[in-house]
Amino acid sequence: MATWLLGYLVILSAYGPILSLARGTPKRAEDVDVLEWVNPLIGSNSGGNVFAGATLPYGMAKAVADVNGENTGGFSTDGSQITGFSALHDSGTGGNPSLGNFPILPQICPGDELDNCNFPIGSRATHYKNDSIVAEPGYFKVALENGIEADMTVSEHAALFRFDFSTEGNGTANGTALSPLIQLDLTDLWASRQNASVSIEAEYGGSSARIKGNGTFLPSFGAGSYVAYFCLDVSGGKVKDSGVWVNNRAGTDPKELYVTRGFNLFYLEAGGFVRFQGPIFGPIYARMGLSFISTDQACQNAEKEISGLEYDFDGLVSKAKDAWRKKLAPISIQSGGVSDDQQVSFWSAVYRTMLSPQDYTGENPHWTSSEPYFDSFYCIWDMWRVQLPFLTIADPGTMSRIARSLLDIYKHRGWLPDCSMSTCKGWTQGGSDADNVLVDAYVKNLTGIDWELAYEAIVNDAENEPLEWSIEGRGGLASWKRLDYIPYLDFDPNGFGTNSRSISRTLEYSYNDYCLSTLAKGLGKETHTKYLSRAGNWQNLYKADQKSLVNGTDTGFTGFFQPKYLNGTWGYQDPIACSPLADFCSLTSNPSETFESSCWEYMFFVPHDVRKVVELLGGTDTFLKRLDYFHTSGLADIGNEPVFLTVYMPHYVGRPGLSAERAHSYIPSRFNSSTNGLPGNDDSGAMASFTLFANIGLFPNPGQNVYFIIPPFFESVSITNALTNKTATIRNLNFDAAYKRIYIQNAKLNGEVYTRNWIGHEFFTMGWTLELTLGETESDWGTREEDLPPSLSTSNSTGSIKLLTYHAG
Ligand SMILES: *[C@@H]1O[C@H](CO)[C@@H](O)[C@H](O)[C@H]1NC(C)=O
Ligand SMILES: *[C@@H]1O[C@H](CO)[C@@H](O)[C@H](O)[C@H]1NC(C)=O
Ligand SMILES: *[C@@H]1O[C@H](CO)[C@@H](O)[C@H](O)[C@H]1NC(C)=O
Ligand SMILES: *[C@@H]1O[C@H](CO)[C@@H](O)[C@H](O)[C@H]1NC(C)=O
Ligand SMILES: *[C@@H]1O[C@H](CO)[C@@H](O)[C@H](O)[C@H]1NC(C)=O
Ligand SMILES: *[C@@H]1O[C@H](CO)[C@@H](O)[C@H](O)[C@H]1NC(C)=O
Ligand SMILES: *[C@@H]1O[C@H](CO)[C@@H](O)[C@H](O)[C@H]1NC(C)=O
Ligand SMILES: *[C@@H]1O[C@H](CO)[C@@H](O)[C@H](O)[C@H]1NC(C)=O
Ligand SMILES: *[C@@H]1O[C@H](CO)[C@@H](O)[C@H](O)[C@H]1NC(C)=O
Ligand SMILES: *[C@@H]1O[C@H](CO)[C@@H](O)[C@H](O)[C@H]1NC(C)=O
Ligand SMILES: *[C@@H]1O[C@H](CO)[C@@H](O)[C@H](O)[C@H]1NC(C)=O
């Protein structure tokens, strides 16, 4: 068994053969338990915001310690203080921290006096011992500086915490028997509670106590509120007393409490507690059942999933680990001697793609349905580009259930979601990107999805403007249909949203409509030509004479997207605005005409017609020069999703070797196995999937049946398709672990010469074998017109797309 101590792999000899994992020692990844290569602590500080605790694949219960530093995913390896342990979390999100409801904390009250315990969050926060952290799939352990140790595991909707007070002198100090106390706080990570209830059922001398309740909280990036329910059973000794606490005082009477927002919305700190008669020799267990339906359901979830009073903690841990092994099983690699870091980064990324979305089936408070219910789409703007396409490959059964759940949301709410968390509607970031997700599933033949319903849902996005397009659908549709672009400072009395992002929304709506036209065509609908024509609307915001200055000097590149008023007059946004060289632009901070990215970066966001972009920008040479300047000048924001596709754009001008070079320039320098190894918020598993696809050597252009081919970062990668049970293999010949040879010289598909620089999803469903022969310089492989990925405009009427301009060396 391998355990992660702040990033260092340690093999515990007690659990079997000691594996030599010294740097550089050759070993075969396939001979060891794949979970030994998963480090959940990657991205647990410096803004990765990953969830580092115990969970099942897509599990609702996510148990971890919450800290008062970087607490977006609950825990951080930033050396801050632990404020409690809770079991609902989201992974990798930015902005306000999500969930973290009903934290519990073990304490010993000095002098055994209740009022000496530190109940409020500010005074109870305790440092953890840096070297005590153990994070593994399905398991998390940490020791507090006061000597109390906590470890935890989960089932689907419940968590089991184990608190060990034994290093506290086995519950005696100063000659007095000390009584461990478990405190429950009616709060969440960002103190969004509106009101909450708690009640305690405990008998003096009894062997366990039950604390249950509910609370109304706010979603961290969305509208409305949600109610969460819990049912906590605490056991492990004889109950000494129990009751409620408010601010820094506690009492054994009453046994229930209702708390609301008081004067000036004052945030009252309050909750329940139970104490056990000391000294205590064994662990105290806290089993936390959760639900979004009712307290009773929270109790039932816990009783059903973690049964008995003598909990089989280790059994639960191994069940969780088996569930993860099963999810990772379709993938295997032959490392070819690459570093351990690279392999850990890879397997941990696979793991992180299955933390969210979360499977809340059976926990939907809004309607009843026999369809699956997934939540924590946080947000689809982040997930559609690489994470969900990865699930289509590695876990198509679940991806199909996710697509069905999107359609069930459409059926019952009238709109596909764009972002959603804790059962609430989240804020829309740009386009209606569930459209792209569904069409990607369509072109990749996922099964069990009602495509007519999908068509209806996407047409609804394309044609009907909702009153509140900040949470669903699209805004400015009247202008979109009349003018063929989203105007700067649009006049839109039909619906309401943040009236910004006119450029990025125009680009995203164009791609959404392209995806819709693909589905329409596939289903034999005549509307496909109408949407194909709308898919070209992006061209209306291209201002051919726009220049861009950096540090007051003309960059020499001309032609950028610019905002355009209703009357057709151009507005202005500095092309470098919203790039890392300027300010960050989101919905609320510095809202601009481009969302979270600059005109520079959005110039490359035309996934369906890259060839037209190449043509507009003056042909292959200026296009490549611009791409290069973008990636080397600091303008590219590699920590956010819109940049991803730009890495692979050289494929469209017959320079696949440049895409490979660019991928290697970012991995591992910006995506690696350190706790700070992510360049930005993981955004569920988006950063993870960027790493994965590069490592696999096939990068998707989702919504299209296209993967760009570069050499995998391992000698070979095999993935078994769960629907067809066929195994696809992509193998490098002449591979070197130092990555000197990253240029494909020639390729064979199932033994036949293959010259295209891209391939379709059939590769995975049919279980094909692609062999790439590598060399140290670019070759003419994949460079010819007929080798390039499809693009709506393949016309080279201007003659400006000059191919075969590769140079050796
Ligand atoms: C624990 O780690 C944090 C973050 O690296 C550091 O700031 C702190 O000093 C460390 N604490 C100890 C006791 O080493
Ligand atoms: C033990 O006694 C010391 C000195 O009176 C006091 O500071 C400390 O809090 C006591 N420890 C506990 C665990 O009660
Ligand atoms: C606590 O009790 C256990 C079991 O009796 C014993 O093994 C352990 O050494 C004790 N710990 C301390 C700190 O006294
Ligand atoms: C709790 O707060 C929610 C949201 O503000 C409100 O709808 C609900 O009525 C409140 N419940 C009670 C019992 O006050
Ligand atoms: C929360 O629990 C209290 C006490 O049992 C109950 O009165 C209240 O209706 C519950 N609130 C919700 C939203 O279920
Ligand atoms: C178009 O509208 C903008 C913004 O109101 C205004 O500045 C500009 O002068 C108008 N152009 C014309 C040609 O009227
Ligand atoms: C702009 O100026 C800054 C500060 O002088 C410098 O660090 C940076 O490299 C310059 N950027 C470019 C693209 O010239
Ligand atoms: C790992 O990635 C982080 C985040 O991008 C970066 O800051 C760090 O320098 C990288 N570390 C290594 C060793 O490349
Ligand atoms: C999948 O294929 C493997 C190897 O050919 C075989 O052992 C296994 O039984 C197959 N599984 C299913 C579900 O068909
Ligand atoms: C999807 O199914 C169609 C019809 O059977 C087939 O032609 C196509 O190759 C399949 N696509 C993929 C990606 O498997
Ligand atoms: C593009 O130009 C090349 C070279 O002139 C020619 O061979 C090719 O057929 C053209 N492609 C298209 C789609 O017109």
PDB file of C-alpha atoms in Angstrom, residues 214-423:
ATOM      1  CA  ASN A 214     -31.061  20.394   8.191  1.00  0.00           C
ATOM      2  CA  GLY A 215     -29.994  23.743   6.853  1.00  0.00           C
ATOM      3  CA  THR A 216     -30.819  26.136   4.041  1.00  0.00           C
ATOM      4  CA  PHE A 217     -27.685  27.342   2.248  1.00  0.00           C
ATOM      5  CA  LEU A 218     -26.733  29.272  -0.873  1.00  0.00           C
ATOM      6  CA  PRO A 219     -25.113  27.724  -3.950  1.00  0.00           C
ATOM      7  CA  SER A 220     -21.567  29.021  -4.378  1.00  0.00           C
ATOM      8  CA  PHE A 221     -22.006  30.128  -8.031  1.00  0.00           C
ATOM      9  CA  GLY A 222     -25.718  30.174  -8.690  1.00  0.00           C
ATOM     10  CA  ALA A 223     -29.214  31.340  -7.894  1.00  0.00           C
ATOM     11  CA  GLY A 224     -31.685  30.439  -5.138  1.00  0.00           C
ATOM     12  CA  SER A 225     -30.948  28.255  -2.151  1.00  0.00           C
ATOM     13  CA  TYR A 226     -30.822  24.582  -1.283  1.00  0.00           C
ATOM     14  CA  VAL A 227     -31.617  22.485   1.765  1.00  0.00           C
ATOM     15  CA  ALA A 228     -29.152  19.848   2.935  1.00  0.00           C
ATOM     16  CA  TYR A 229     -29.967  17.213   5.567  1.00  0.00           C
ATOM     17  CA  PHE A 230     -27.744  15.194   7.816  1.00  0.00           C
ATOM     18  CA  CYS A 231     -27.931  12.346  10.276  1.00  0.00           C
ATOM     19  CA  LEU A 232     -24.851  11.886  12.442  1.00  0.00           C
ATOM     20  CA  ASP A 233     -24.360   8.853  14.684  1.00  0.00           C
ATOM     21  CA  VAL A 234     -21.513   9.137  17.141  1.00  0.00           C
ATOM     22  CA  SER A 235     -20.314   6.107  19.074  1.00  0.00           C
ATOM     23  CA  GLY A 236     -17.297   4.571  20.772  1.00  0.00           C
ATOM     24  CA  GLY A 237     -17.871   5.145  24.470  1.00  0.00           C
ATOM     25  CA  LYS A 238     -20.516   5.865  27.085  1.00  0.00           C
ATOM     26  CA  VAL A 239     -22.415   9.075  26.518  1.00  0.00           C
ATOM     27  CA  LYS A 240     -21.567  11.590  29.243  1.00  0.00           C
ATOM     28  CA  ASP A 241     -23.694  14.484  28.097  1.00  0.00           C
ATOM     29  CA  SER A 242     -25.044  16.210  25.013  1.00  0.00           C
ATOM     30  CA  GLY A 243     -26.729  19.393  23.995  1.00  0.00           C
ATOM     31  CA  VAL A 244     -26.379  22.506  21.875  1.00  0.00           C
ATOM     32  CA  TRP A 245     -23.873  25.313  21.648  1.00  0.00           C
ATOM     33  CA  VAL A 246     -24.295  28.928  20.602  1.00  0.00           C
ATOM     34  CA  ASN A 247     -21.283  31.174  20.054  1.00  0.00           C
ATOM     35  CA  ASN A 248     -18.822  30.216  22.794  1.00  0.00           C
ATOM     36  CA  ARG A 249     -21.258  28.733  25.284  1.00  0.00           C
ATOM     37  CA  ALA A 250     -22.808  25.263  25.458  1.00  0.00           C
ATOM     38  CA  GLY A 251     -25.425  23.556  27.592  1.00  0.00           C
ATOM     39  CA  THR A 252     -27.063  20.190  28.059  1.00  0.00           C
ATOM     40  CA  ASP A 253     -30.536  21.692  27.859  1.00  0.00           C
ATOM     41  CA  PRO A 254     -32.306  22.099  25.417  1.00  0.00           C
ATOM     42  CA  LYS A 255     -31.625  19.238  23.038  1.00  0.00           C
ATOM     43  CA  GLU A 256     -32.662  21.086  19.923  1.00  0.00           C
ATOM     44  CA  LEU A 257     -32.081  24.381  18.278  1.00  0.00           C
ATOM     45  CA  TYR A 258     -33.373  26.461  15.394  1.00  0.00           C
ATOM     46  CA  VAL A 259     -31.129  29.192  14.118  1.00  0.00           C
ATOM     47  CA  THR A 260     -31.872  31.911  11.607  1.00  0.00           C
ATOM     48  CA  ARG A 261     -30.284  35.133  10.424  1.00  0.00           C
ATOM     49  CA  GLY A 262     -30.786  37.789  13.047  1.00  0.00           C
ATOM     50  CA  PHE A 263     -30.213  41.507  13.322  1.00  0.00           C
ATOM     51  CA  ASN A 264     -28.478  42.805  10.161  1.00  0.00           C
ATOM     52  CA  LEU A 265     -28.309  39.196   8.945  1.00  0.00           C
ATOM     53  CA  PHE A 266     -25.902  38.518  11.804  1.00  0.00           C
ATOM     54  CA  TYR A 267     -24.306  35.078  11.470  1.00  0.00           C
ATOM     55  CA  LEU A 268     -24.898  33.180  14.655  1.00  0.00           C
ATOM     56  CA  GLU A 269     -22.553  30.263  15.191  1.00  0.00           C
ATOM     57  CA  ALA A 270     -24.417  27.304  16.620  1.00  0.00           C
ATOM     58  CA  GLY A 271     -24.826  23.553  16.583  1.00  0.00           C
ATOM     59  CA  GLY A 272     -24.935  20.438  18.704  1.00  0.00           C
ATOM     60  CA  PHE A 273     -22.453  18.343  20.660  1.00  0.00           C
ATOM     61  CA  VAL A 274     -22.071  15.020  22.396  1.00  0.00           C
ATOM     62  CA  ARG A 275     -19.437  14.018  24.957  1.00  0.00           C
ATOM     63  CA  PHE A 276     -18.283  10.586  25.981  1.00  0.00           C
ATOM     64  CA  GLN A 277     -17.192   9.603  29.445  1.00  0.00           C
ATOM     65  CA  GLY A 278     -13.375   9.501  29.597  1.00  0.00           C
ATOM     66  CA  PRO A 279     -10.977   7.947  29.607  1.00  0.00           C
ATOM     67  CA  ILE A 280     -11.566   6.540  26.128  1.00  0.00           C
ATOM     68  CA  PHE A 281      -9.258   3.839  24.822  1.00  0.00           C
ATOM     69  CA  GLY A 282     -10.635   3.133  21.396  1.00  0.00           C
ATOM     70  CA  PRO A 283     -11.644   5.400  18.552  1.00  0.00           C
ATOM     71  CA  ILE A 284     -14.783   7.507  18.463  1.00  0.00           C
ATOM     72  CA  TYR A 285     -16.751   6.908  15.258  1.00  0.00           C
ATOM     73  CA  ALA A 286     -18.878   9.512  13.570  1.00  0.00           C
ATOM     74  CA  ARG A 287     -21.079   8.217  10.766  1.00  0.00           C
ATOM     75  CA  MET A 288     -22.476  11.072   8.717  1.00  0.00           C
ATOM     76  CA  GLY A 289     -25.491  10.299   6.522  1.00  0.00           C
ATOM     77  CA  LEU A 290     -26.401  12.929   3.928  1.00  0.00           C
ATOM     78  CA  SER A 291     -29.365  13.794   1.784  1.00  0.00           C
ATOM     79  CA  PHE A 292     -30.922  16.593  -0.224  1.00  0.00           C
ATOM     80  CA  ILE A 293     -34.394  15.088   0.377  1.00  0.00           C
ATOM     81  CA  SER A 294     -34.964  14.699   4.112  1.00  0.00           C
ATOM     82  CA  THR A 295     -33.380  13.922   7.446  1.00  0.00           C
ATOM     83  CA  ASP A 296     -35.013  10.508   7.389  1.00  0.00           C
ATOM     84  CA  GLN A 297     -33.417   9.768   4.050  1.00  0.00           C
ATOM     85  CA  ALA A 298     -30.049  10.919   5.403  1.00  0.00           C
ATOM     86  CA  CYS A 299     -30.418   8.410   8.268  1.00  0.00           C
ATOM     87  CA  GLN A 300     -31.520   5.647   5.889  1.00  0.00           C
ATOM     88  CA  ASN A 301     -28.591   6.320   3.560  1.00  0.00           C
ATOM     89  CA  ALA A 302     -26.180   5.922   6.447  1.00  0.00           C
ATOM     90  CA  GLU A 303     -27.878   2.840   7.883  1.00  0.00           C
ATOM     91  CA  LYS A 304     -28.099   1.120   4.530  1.00  0.00           C
ATOM     92  CA  GLU A 305     -24.581   1.896   3.344  1.00  0.00           C
ATOM     93  CA  ILE A 306     -22.563   1.751   6.558  1.00  0.00           C
ATOM     94  CA  SER A 307     -24.402  -0.702   8.747  1.00  0.00           C
ATOM     95  CA  GLY A 308     -23.930  -2.071  12.217  1.00  0.00           C
ATOM     96  CA  LEU A 309     -22.490  -0.468  15.298  1.00  0.00           C
ATOM     97  CA  GLU A 310     -19.166  -2.241  14.969  1.00  0.00           C
ATOM     98  CA  TYR A 311     -18.212  -0.480  11.799  1.00  0.00           C
ATOM     99  CA  ASP A 312     -15.998  -2.293   9.346  1.00  0.00           C
ATOM    100  CA  PHE A 313     -13.891   0.777   8.593  1.00  0.00           C
ATOM    101  CA  ASP A 314     -11.186  -1.126   6.734  1.00  0.00           C
ATOM    102  CA  GLY A 315     -13.805  -3.023   4.757  1.00  0.00           C
ATOM    103  CA  LEU A 316     -15.319   0.263   3.599  1.00  0.00           C
ATOM    104  CA  VAL A 317     -11.916   1.558   2.586  1.00  0.00           C
ATOM    105  CA  SER A 318     -11.223  -1.505   0.493  1.00  0.00           C
ATOM    106  CA  LYS A 319     -14.671  -1.308  -1.097  1.00  0.00           C
ATOM    107  CA  ALA A 320     -13.938   2.279  -2.084  1.00  0.00           C
ATOM    108  CA  LYS A 321     -10.539   1.345  -3.443  1.00  0.00           C
ATOM    109  CA  ASP A 322     -12.034  -1.505  -5.451  1.00  0.00           C
ATOM    110  CA  ALA A 323     -14.558   0.894  -6.967  1.00  0.00           C
ATOM    111  CA  TRP A 324     -11.684   3.149  -8.068  1.00  0.00           C
ATOM    112  CA  ARG A 325      -9.611   0.258  -9.395  1.00  0.00           C
ATOM    113  CA  LYS A 326     -12.576  -0.776 -11.510  1.00  0.00           C
ATOM    114  CA  LYS A 327     -12.925   2.723 -12.952  1.00  0.00           C
ATOM    115  CA  LEU A 328      -9.233   2.946 -13.788  1.00  0.00           C
ATOM    116  CA  ALA A 329      -9.034  -0.606 -15.128  1.00  0.00           C
ATOM    117  CA  PRO A 330      -9.915   0.154 -18.791  1.00  0.00           C
ATOM    118  CA  ILE A 331      -6.669   2.092 -19.118  1.00  0.00           C
ATOM    119  CA  SER A 332      -3.190   0.651 -19.153  1.00  0.00           C
ATOM    120  CA  ILE A 333       0.167   2.083 -20.078  1.00  0.00           C
ATOM    121  CA  GLN A 334       3.634   0.887 -20.846  1.00  0.00           C
ATOM    122  CA  SER A 335       5.645   3.683 -19.403  1.00  0.00           C
ATOM    123  CA  GLY A 336       8.753   3.224 -21.539  1.00  0.00           C
ATOM    124  CA  GLY A 337      10.819   4.408 -18.600  1.00  0.00           C
ATOM    125  CA  VAL A 338       9.320   7.889 -18.154  1.00  0.00           C
ATOM    126  CA  SER A 339       9.601   9.433 -14.704  1.00  0.00           C
ATOM    127  CA  ASP A 340       7.452   8.414 -11.779  1.00  0.00           C
ATOM    128  CA  ASP A 341       6.220  11.999 -11.621  1.00  0.00           C
ATOM    129  CA  GLN A 342       4.834  11.719 -15.124  1.00  0.00           C
ATOM    130  CA  GLN A 343       3.013   8.510 -14.300  1.00  0.00           C
ATOM    131  CA  VAL A 344       1.668   9.847 -11.019  1.00  0.00           C
ATOM    132  CA  SER A 345       0.492  12.983 -12.781  1.00  0.00           C
ATOM    133  CA  PHE A 346      -1.271  10.820 -15.374  1.00  0.00           C
ATOM    134  CA  TRP A 347      -3.056   8.377 -13.063  1.00  0.00           C
ATOM    135  CA  SER A 348      -4.019  11.104 -10.629  1.00  0.00           C
ATOM    136  CA  ALA A 349      -5.530  13.023 -13.524  1.00  0.00           C
ATOM    137  CA  VAL A 350      -7.592   9.994 -14.561  1.00  0.00           C
ATOM    138  CA  TYR A 351      -8.782   9.771 -10.953  1.00  0.00           C
ATOM    139  CA  ARG A 352      -9.743  13.441 -10.802  1.00  0.00           C
ATOM    140  CA  THR A 353     -11.958  13.255 -13.906  1.00  0.00           C
ATOM    141  CA  MET A 354     -14.330  11.066 -11.897  1.00  0.00           C
ATOM    142  CA  LEU A 355     -14.770  13.230  -8.796  1.00  0.00           C
ATOM    143  CA  SER A 356     -17.423  15.383 -10.480  1.00  0.00           C
ATOM    144  CA  PRO A 357     -20.057  15.563 -11.837  1.00  0.00           C
ATOM    145  CA  GLN A 358     -21.585  13.874  -8.818  1.00  0.00           C
ATOM    146  CA  ASP A 359     -24.207  11.177  -9.046  1.00  0.00           C
ATOM    147  CA  TYR A 360     -27.156  12.492  -6.992  1.00  0.00           C
ATOM    148  CA  THR A 361     -29.588   9.913  -8.385  1.00  0.00           C
ATOM    149  CA  GLY A 362     -32.259   9.390  -5.724  1.00  0.00           C
ATOM    150  CA  GLU A 363     -31.382  12.730  -4.109  1.00  0.00           C
ATOM    151  CA  ASN A 364     -33.166  15.105  -6.471  1.00  0.00           C
ATOM    152  CA  PRO A 365     -35.408  17.357  -4.360  1.00  0.00           C
ATOM    153  CA  HIS A 366     -37.084  18.991  -7.387  1.00  0.00           C
ATOM    154  CA  TRP A 367     -38.878  16.188  -9.251  1.00  0.00           C
ATOM    155  CA  THR A 368     -39.168  12.434  -9.312  1.00  0.00           C
ATOM    156  CA  SER A 369     -37.897  10.543 -12.294  1.00  0.00           C
ATOM    157  CA  SER A 370     -36.483   7.166 -13.164  1.00  0.00           C
ATOM    158  CA  GLU A 371     -33.678   8.871 -15.085  1.00  0.00           C
ATOM    159  CA  PRO A 372     -30.236   9.452 -13.540  1.00  0.00           C
ATOM    160  CA  TYR A 373     -29.652  12.764 -11.780  1.00  0.00           C
ATOM    161  CA  PHE A 374     -26.141  14.229 -11.861  1.00  0.00           C
ATOM    162  CA  ASP A 375     -25.149  17.520 -10.303  1.00  0.00           C
ATOM    163  CA  SER A 376     -21.976  19.537  -9.756  1.00  0.00           C
ATOM    164  CA  PHE A 377     -21.659  20.608 -13.360  1.00  0.00           C
ATOM    165  CA  TYR A 378     -19.239  23.281 -12.252  1.00  0.00           C
ATOM    166  CA  CYS A 379     -19.477  24.416 -14.987  1.00  0.00           C
ATOM    167  CA  ILE A 380     -20.210  22.877 -18.372  1.00  0.00           C
ATOM    168  CA  TRP A 381     -18.221  25.770 -19.922  1.00  0.00           C
ATOM    169  CA  ASP A 382     -15.205  24.164 -18.231  1.00  0.00           C
ATOM    170  CA  MET A 383     -16.195  20.516 -18.641  1.00  0.00           C
ATOM    171  CA  TRP A 384     -17.316  20.205 -22.259  1.00  0.00           C
ATOM    172  CA  ARG A 385     -13.919  20.748 -23.838  1.00  0.00           C
ATOM    173  CA  VAL A 386     -11.908  17.912 -22.363  1.00  0.00           C
ATOM    174  CA  GLN A 387     -13.298  16.343 -19.190  1.00  0.00           C
ATOM    175  CA  LEU A 388     -16.590  14.991 -20.483  1.00  0.00           C
ATOM    176  CA  PRO A 389     -14.946  13.866 -23.765  1.00  0.00           C
ATOM    177  CA  PHE A 390     -12.480  11.910 -21.639  1.00  0.00           C
ATOM    178  CA  LEU A 391     -15.335  10.148 -19.827  1.00  0.00           C
ATOM    179  CA  THR A 392     -16.766   9.250 -23.235  1.00  0.00           C
ATOM    180  CA  ILE A 393     -13.588   7.252 -23.804  1.00  0.00           C
ATOM    181  CA  ALA A 394     -12.830   5.891 -20.342  1.00  0.00           C
ATOM    182  CA  ASP A 395     -16.338   5.498 -18.904  1.00  0.00           C
ATOM    183  CA  PRO A 396     -18.905   5.685 -21.727  1.00  0.00           C
ATOM    184  CA  GLY A 397     -21.622   4.077 -19.612  1.00  0.00           C
ATOM    185  CA  THR A 398     -21.465   6.859 -17.062  1.00  0.00           C
ATOM    186  CA  MET A 399     -21.118   9.524 -19.754  1.00  0.00           C
ATOM    187  CA  SER A 400     -24.313   8.272 -21.300  1.00  0.00           C
ATOM    188  CA  ARG A 401     -26.067   8.523 -17.902  1.00  0.00           C
ATOM    189  CA  ILE A 402     -24.703  12.056 -17.529  1.00  0.00           C
ATOM    190  CA  ALA A 403     -26.145  12.992 -20.940  1.00  0.00           C
ATOM    191  CA  ARG A 404     -29.485  11.473 -19.972  1.00  0.00           C
ATOM    192  CA  SER A 405     -29.489  13.442 -16.765  1.00  0.00           C
ATOM    193  CA  LEU A 406     -28.928  16.676 -18.730  1.00  0.00           C
ATOM    194  CA  LEU A 407     -31.946  15.800 -20.844  1.00  0.00           C
ATOM    195  CA  ASP A 408     -34.028  14.977 -17.776  1.00  0.00           C
ATOM    196  CA  ILE A 409     -33.167  18.401 -16.392  1.00  0.00           C
ATOM    197  CA  TYR A 410     -34.353  19.913 -19.693  1.00  0.00           C
ATOM    198  CA  LYS A 411     -37.557  17.891 -19.525  1.00  0.00           C
ATOM    199  CA  HIS A 412     -38.436  19.031 -16.021  1.00  0.00           C
ATOM    200  CA  ARG A 413     -36.975  22.530 -15.890  1.00  0.00           C
ATOM    201  CA  GLY A 414     -37.544  23.504 -19.502  1.00  0.00           C
ATOM    202  CA  TRP A 415     -33.863  24.248 -20.091  1.00  0.00           C
ATOM    203  CA  LEU A 416     -30.595  22.399 -20.288  1.00  0.00           C
ATOM    204  CA  PRO A 417     -28.276  23.440 -17.462  1.00  0.00           C
ATOM    205  CA  ASP A 418     -25.056  25.283 -18.119  1.00  0.00           C
ATOM    206  CA  CYS A 419     -23.765  25.280 -14.609  1.00  0.00           C
ATOM    207  CA  SER A 420     -25.277  23.690 -11.552  1.00  0.00           C
ATOM    208  CA  MET A 421     -24.242  22.871  -8.033  1.00  0.00           C
ATOM    209  CA  SER A 422     -25.944  21.692  -4.852  1.00  0.00           C
ATOM    210  CA  THR A 423     -29.166  21.171  -6.840  1.00  0.00           C
TER     211      THR A 423
END
